[in-house]
CSV table of C-alpha atoms in Angstrom, one decimal:
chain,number,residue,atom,x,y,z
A,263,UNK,CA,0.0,0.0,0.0
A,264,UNK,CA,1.3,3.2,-1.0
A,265,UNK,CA,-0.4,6.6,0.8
A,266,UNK,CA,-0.2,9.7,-1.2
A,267,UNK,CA,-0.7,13.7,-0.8
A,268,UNK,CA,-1.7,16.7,-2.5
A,269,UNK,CA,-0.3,19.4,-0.9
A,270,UNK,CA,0.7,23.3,-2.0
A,271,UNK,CA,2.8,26.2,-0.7
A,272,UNK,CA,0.9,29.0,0.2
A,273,UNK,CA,1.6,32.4,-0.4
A,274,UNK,CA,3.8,32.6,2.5
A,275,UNK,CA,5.8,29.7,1.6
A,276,UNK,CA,3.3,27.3,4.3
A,277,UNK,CA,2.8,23.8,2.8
A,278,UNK,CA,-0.8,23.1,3.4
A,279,UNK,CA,-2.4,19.4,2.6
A,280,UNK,CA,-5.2,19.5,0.6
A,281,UNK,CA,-6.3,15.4,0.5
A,282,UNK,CA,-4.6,12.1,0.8
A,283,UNK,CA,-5.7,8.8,-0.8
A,284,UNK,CA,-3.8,5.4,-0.8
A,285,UNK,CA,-3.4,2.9,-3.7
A,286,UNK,CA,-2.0,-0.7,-3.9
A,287,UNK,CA,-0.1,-2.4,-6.5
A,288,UNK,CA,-3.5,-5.0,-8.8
A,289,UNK,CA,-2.6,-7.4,-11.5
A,290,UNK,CA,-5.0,-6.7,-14.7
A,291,UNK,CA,-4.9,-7.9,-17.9
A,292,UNK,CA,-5.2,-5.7,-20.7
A,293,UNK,CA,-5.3,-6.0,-24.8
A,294,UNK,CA,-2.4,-6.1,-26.7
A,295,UNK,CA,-2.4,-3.8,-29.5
A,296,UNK,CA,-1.5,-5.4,-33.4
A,297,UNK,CA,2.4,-5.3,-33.6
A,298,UNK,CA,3.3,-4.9,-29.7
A,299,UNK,CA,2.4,-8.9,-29.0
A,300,UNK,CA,5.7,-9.9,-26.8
A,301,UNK,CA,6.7,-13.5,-24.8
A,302,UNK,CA,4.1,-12.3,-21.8
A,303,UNK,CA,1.1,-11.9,-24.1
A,304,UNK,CA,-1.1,-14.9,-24.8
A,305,UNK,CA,-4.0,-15.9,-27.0
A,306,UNK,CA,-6.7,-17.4,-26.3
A,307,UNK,CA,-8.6,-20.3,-27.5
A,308,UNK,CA,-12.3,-19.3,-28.9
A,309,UNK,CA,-15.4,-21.8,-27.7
A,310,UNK,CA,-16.3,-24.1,-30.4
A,311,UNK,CA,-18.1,-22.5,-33.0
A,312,UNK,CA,-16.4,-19.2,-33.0
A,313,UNK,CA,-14.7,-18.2,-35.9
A,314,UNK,CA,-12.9,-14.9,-34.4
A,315,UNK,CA,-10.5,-15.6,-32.3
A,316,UNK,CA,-10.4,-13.9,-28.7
A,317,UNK,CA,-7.6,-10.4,-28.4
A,318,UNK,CA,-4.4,-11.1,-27.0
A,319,UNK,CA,-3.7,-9.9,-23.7
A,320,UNK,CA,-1.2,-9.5,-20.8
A,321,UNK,CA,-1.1,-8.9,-17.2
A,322,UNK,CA,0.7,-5.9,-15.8
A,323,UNK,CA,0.4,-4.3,-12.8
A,324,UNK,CA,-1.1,-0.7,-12.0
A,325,UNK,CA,-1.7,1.0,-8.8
A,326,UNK,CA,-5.5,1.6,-8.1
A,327,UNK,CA,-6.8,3.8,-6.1
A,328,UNK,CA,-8.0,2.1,-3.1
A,329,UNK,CA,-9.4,5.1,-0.3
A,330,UNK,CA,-9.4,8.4,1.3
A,331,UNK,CA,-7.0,9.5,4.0
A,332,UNK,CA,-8.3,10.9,7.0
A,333,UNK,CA,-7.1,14.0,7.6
A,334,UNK,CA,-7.1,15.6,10.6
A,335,UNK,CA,-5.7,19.9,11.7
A,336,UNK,CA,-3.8,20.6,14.7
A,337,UNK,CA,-1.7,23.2,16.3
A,338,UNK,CA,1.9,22.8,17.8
A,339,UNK,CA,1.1,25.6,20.3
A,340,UNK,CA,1.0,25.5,24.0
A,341,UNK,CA,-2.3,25.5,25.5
A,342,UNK,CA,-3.3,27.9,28.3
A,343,UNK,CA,-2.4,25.8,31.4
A,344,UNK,CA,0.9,25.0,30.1
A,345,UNK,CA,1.6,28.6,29.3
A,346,UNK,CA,1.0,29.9,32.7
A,347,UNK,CA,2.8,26.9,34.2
A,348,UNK,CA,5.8,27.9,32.3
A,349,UNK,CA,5.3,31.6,32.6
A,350,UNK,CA,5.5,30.7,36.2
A,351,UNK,CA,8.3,29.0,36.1
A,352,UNK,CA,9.9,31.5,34.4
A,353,UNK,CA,9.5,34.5,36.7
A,354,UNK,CA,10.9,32.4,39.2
A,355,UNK,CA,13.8,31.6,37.4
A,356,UNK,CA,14.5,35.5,36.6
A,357,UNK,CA,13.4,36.2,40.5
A,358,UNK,CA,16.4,33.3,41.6
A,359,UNK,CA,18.8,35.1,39.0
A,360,UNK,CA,18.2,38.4,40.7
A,361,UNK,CA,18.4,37.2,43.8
A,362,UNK,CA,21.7,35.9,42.8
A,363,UNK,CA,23.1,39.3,41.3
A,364,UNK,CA,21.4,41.2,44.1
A,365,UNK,CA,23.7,39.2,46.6
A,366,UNK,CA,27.3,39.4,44.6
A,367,UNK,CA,26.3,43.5,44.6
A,368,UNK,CA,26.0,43.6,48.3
A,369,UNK,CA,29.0,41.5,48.8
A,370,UNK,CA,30.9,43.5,46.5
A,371,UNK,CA,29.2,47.0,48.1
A,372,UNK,CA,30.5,45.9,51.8
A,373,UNK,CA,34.3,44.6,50.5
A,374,UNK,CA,34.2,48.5,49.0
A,375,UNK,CA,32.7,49.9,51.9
A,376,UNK,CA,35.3,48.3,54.2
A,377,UNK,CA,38.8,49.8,52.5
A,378,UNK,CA,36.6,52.7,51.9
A,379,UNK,CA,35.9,53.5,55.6
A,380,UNK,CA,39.4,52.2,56.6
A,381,UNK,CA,41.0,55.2,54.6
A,382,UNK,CA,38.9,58.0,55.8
A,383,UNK,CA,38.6,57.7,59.7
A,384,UNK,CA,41.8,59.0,60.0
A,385,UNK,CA,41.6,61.8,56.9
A,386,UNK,CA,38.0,62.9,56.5
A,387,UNK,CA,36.4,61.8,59.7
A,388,UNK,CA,40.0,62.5,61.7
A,389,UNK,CA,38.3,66.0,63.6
A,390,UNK,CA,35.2,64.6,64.4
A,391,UNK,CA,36.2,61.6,66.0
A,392,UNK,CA,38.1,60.5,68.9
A,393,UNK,CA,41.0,57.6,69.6
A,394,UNK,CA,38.8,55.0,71.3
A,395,UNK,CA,36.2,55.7,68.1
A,396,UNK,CA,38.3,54.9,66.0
A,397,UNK,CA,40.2,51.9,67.2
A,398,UNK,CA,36.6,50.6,67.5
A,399,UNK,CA,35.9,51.2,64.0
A,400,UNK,CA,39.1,49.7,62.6
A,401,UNK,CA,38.5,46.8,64.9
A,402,UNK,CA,35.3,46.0,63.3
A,403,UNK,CA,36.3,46.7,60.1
A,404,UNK,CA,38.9,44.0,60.7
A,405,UNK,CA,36.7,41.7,62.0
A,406,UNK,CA,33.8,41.8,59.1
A,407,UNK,CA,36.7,41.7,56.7
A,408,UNK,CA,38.1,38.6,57.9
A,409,UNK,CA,34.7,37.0,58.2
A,410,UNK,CA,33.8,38.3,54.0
A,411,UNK,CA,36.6,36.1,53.3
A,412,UNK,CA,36.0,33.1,55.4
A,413,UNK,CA,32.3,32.4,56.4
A,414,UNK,CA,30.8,34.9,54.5
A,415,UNK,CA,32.3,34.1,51.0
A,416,UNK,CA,28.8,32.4,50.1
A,417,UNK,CA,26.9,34.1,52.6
A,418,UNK,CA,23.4,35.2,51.6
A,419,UNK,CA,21.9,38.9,50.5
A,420,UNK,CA,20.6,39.3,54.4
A,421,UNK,CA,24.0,38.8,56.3
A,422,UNK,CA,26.0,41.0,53.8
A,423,UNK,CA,22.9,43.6,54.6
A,424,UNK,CA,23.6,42.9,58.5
A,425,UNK,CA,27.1,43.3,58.6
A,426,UNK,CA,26.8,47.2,56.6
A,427,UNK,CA,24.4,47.7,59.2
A,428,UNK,CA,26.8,46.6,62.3
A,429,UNK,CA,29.8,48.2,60.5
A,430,UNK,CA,27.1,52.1,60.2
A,431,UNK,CA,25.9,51.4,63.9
A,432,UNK,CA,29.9,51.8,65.3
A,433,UNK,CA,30.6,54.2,62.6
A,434,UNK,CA,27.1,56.1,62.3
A,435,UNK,CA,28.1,58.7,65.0
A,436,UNK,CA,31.3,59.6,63.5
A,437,UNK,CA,29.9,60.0,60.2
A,438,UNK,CA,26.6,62.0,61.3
A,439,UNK,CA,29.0,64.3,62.9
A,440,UNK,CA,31.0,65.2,60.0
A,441,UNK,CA,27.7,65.2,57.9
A,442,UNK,CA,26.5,68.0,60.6
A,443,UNK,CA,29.1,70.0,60.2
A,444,UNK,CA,29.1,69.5,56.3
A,445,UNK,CA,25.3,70.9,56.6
A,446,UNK,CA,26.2,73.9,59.2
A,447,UNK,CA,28.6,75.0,56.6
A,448,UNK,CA,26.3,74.9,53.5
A,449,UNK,CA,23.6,76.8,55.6
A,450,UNK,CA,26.6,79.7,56.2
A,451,UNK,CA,27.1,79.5,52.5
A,452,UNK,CA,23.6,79.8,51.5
A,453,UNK,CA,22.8,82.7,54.5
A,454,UNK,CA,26.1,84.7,53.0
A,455,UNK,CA,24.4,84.6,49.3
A,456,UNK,CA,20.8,85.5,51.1
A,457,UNK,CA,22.4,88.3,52.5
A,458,UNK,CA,24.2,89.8,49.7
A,459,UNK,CA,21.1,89.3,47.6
A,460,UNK,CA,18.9,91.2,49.8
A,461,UNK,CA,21.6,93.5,49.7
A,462,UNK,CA,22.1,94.5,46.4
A,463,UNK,CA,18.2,94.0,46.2
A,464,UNK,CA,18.3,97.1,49.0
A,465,UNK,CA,20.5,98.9,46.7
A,466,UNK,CA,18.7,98.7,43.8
A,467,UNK,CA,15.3,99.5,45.5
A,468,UNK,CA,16.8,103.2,47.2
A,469,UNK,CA,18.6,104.2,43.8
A,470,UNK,CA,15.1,103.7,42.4
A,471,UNK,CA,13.4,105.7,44.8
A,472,UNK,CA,16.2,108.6,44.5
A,473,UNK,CA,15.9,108.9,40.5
A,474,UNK,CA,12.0,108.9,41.1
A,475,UNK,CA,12.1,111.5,43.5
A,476,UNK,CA,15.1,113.8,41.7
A,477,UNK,CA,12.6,113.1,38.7
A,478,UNK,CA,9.5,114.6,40.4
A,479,UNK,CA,11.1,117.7,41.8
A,480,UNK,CA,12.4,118.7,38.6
A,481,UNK,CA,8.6,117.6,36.7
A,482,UNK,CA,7.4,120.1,40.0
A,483,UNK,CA,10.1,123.0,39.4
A,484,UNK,CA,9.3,123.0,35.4
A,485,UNK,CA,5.3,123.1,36.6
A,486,UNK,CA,6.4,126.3,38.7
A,487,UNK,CA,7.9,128.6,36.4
A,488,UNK,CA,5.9,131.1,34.4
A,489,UNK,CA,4.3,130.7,30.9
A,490,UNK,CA,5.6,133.4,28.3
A,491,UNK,CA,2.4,134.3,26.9
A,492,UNK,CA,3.9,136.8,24.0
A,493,UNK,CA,4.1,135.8,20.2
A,494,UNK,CA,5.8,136.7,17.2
A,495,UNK,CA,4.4,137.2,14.0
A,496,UNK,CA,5.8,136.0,10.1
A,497,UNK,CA,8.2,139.3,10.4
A,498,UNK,CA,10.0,138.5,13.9
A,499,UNK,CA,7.8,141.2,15.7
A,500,UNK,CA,6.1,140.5,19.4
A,501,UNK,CA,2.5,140.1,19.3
A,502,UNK,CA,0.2,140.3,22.1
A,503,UNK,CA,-2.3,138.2,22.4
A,504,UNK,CA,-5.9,139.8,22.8
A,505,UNK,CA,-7.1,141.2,25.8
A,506,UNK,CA,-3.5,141.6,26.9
A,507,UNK,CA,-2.5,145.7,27.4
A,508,UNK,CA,0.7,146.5,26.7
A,509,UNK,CA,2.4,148.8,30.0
């Protein structure tokens, strides 16, 4: 048995099947045509009585068309339960990589915060802190370094959280201290530009007033001096207006 398909490409190159049939190989005999008779073909003997004798014939084999295939569609897509299962599964998956990341930051954050710290207690926290503050701060500083290295090497996000926060809670006082006096200065600045503002603001404001004021006296002089009521003619001589007697 032999199955075949009749199938096309689509416009978008998709092969799509149309129908499918199957056929098996069947054993016929058929006529030999005058002049083609060959070692396979045979004649036949005619009943008494007949004078035609019966057409050669042979057997060959042809394929005959035996049924219809069932065809059936499908889809190779996920259905909706095994989507969410997997989308699931997938956010967890990114969640446990950040997790992962998250950690080797704070790990790396306290390994920098340690040689950072050990540098500046005795440069920019030197003033604001005393001997037995800072031999407490190195000492700790020692101590969570040794343990980064040892123990903590595989530690999780949490611990390397804990020990920044045991590391600020010697060191917190030190550092709000010098971030005090950091502020106290900035307020000085900004009170210094405040001033000097107002200031020039001052300034401007009384040179305003005196160049209004200069300006209305001399408006108030001009308004106080007399009119000349005389006129002169085309021919340059004074004319009085009427109702004006000349003394």
């Amino acid at each position: 048995m032999v199955c075949k398909l009749k199938a096309r490409l689509n416009l978008h190159g998709v092969l799509n099947v149309e129908s499918g049939y199957y056929v098996e190989d069947v054993e016929i005999e058929e006529p030999v045509a005058e002049g083609e008779k060959k070692g396979d073909a045979m004649e036949t003997d005619q009943p008494n009585g007949s004078a035609e004798p019966k057409p050669a014939t042979r057997k060959v084999k042809k394929q005959v068309r035996k049924g219809e295939l069932p065809l059936s569609a499908g889809t190779a897509s996920m259905d909706a339960a095994s989507k969410a299962s997997d989308t699931e599964l997938e956010n967890a998956m990114f969640m446990e990589d950040k997790l992962v990341t998250d950690t080797e930051d704070k790990k790396n954050e306290l390994e920098a915060y340690i040689y950072e710290l050990r540098g500046q207690i005795d440069e920019l926290y030197a003033d604001f802190s005393s001997a037995e503050e800072k031999e407490k701060i190195r000492d700790k500083l020692e101590k969570t370094e040794d343990w980064l290295y040892e123990d903590g090497e595989d530690a999780s996000k949490a611990q390397y959280v804990a020990k920044m926060d045991e590391i600020n809670f010697v060191a917190g006082p030190v550092i709000q201290r010098y971030n005090d006096k950091q502020e106290e200065e900035r307020q000085k600045v900004l009170k210094a530009q405040e001033e000097a503002a107002a200031k020039k603001r001052a300034e401007l404001e009384a040179k305003k007033k005196a160049d209004d004021e200069t300006k209305k006296a001399e408006e108030a002089k001009k308004a106080a001096e007399p009119k000349d009521t005389e006129m002169t003619d085309a021919n340059g001589e004074t004319v009085k207006p009427d109702g004006v007697e000349e003394k």
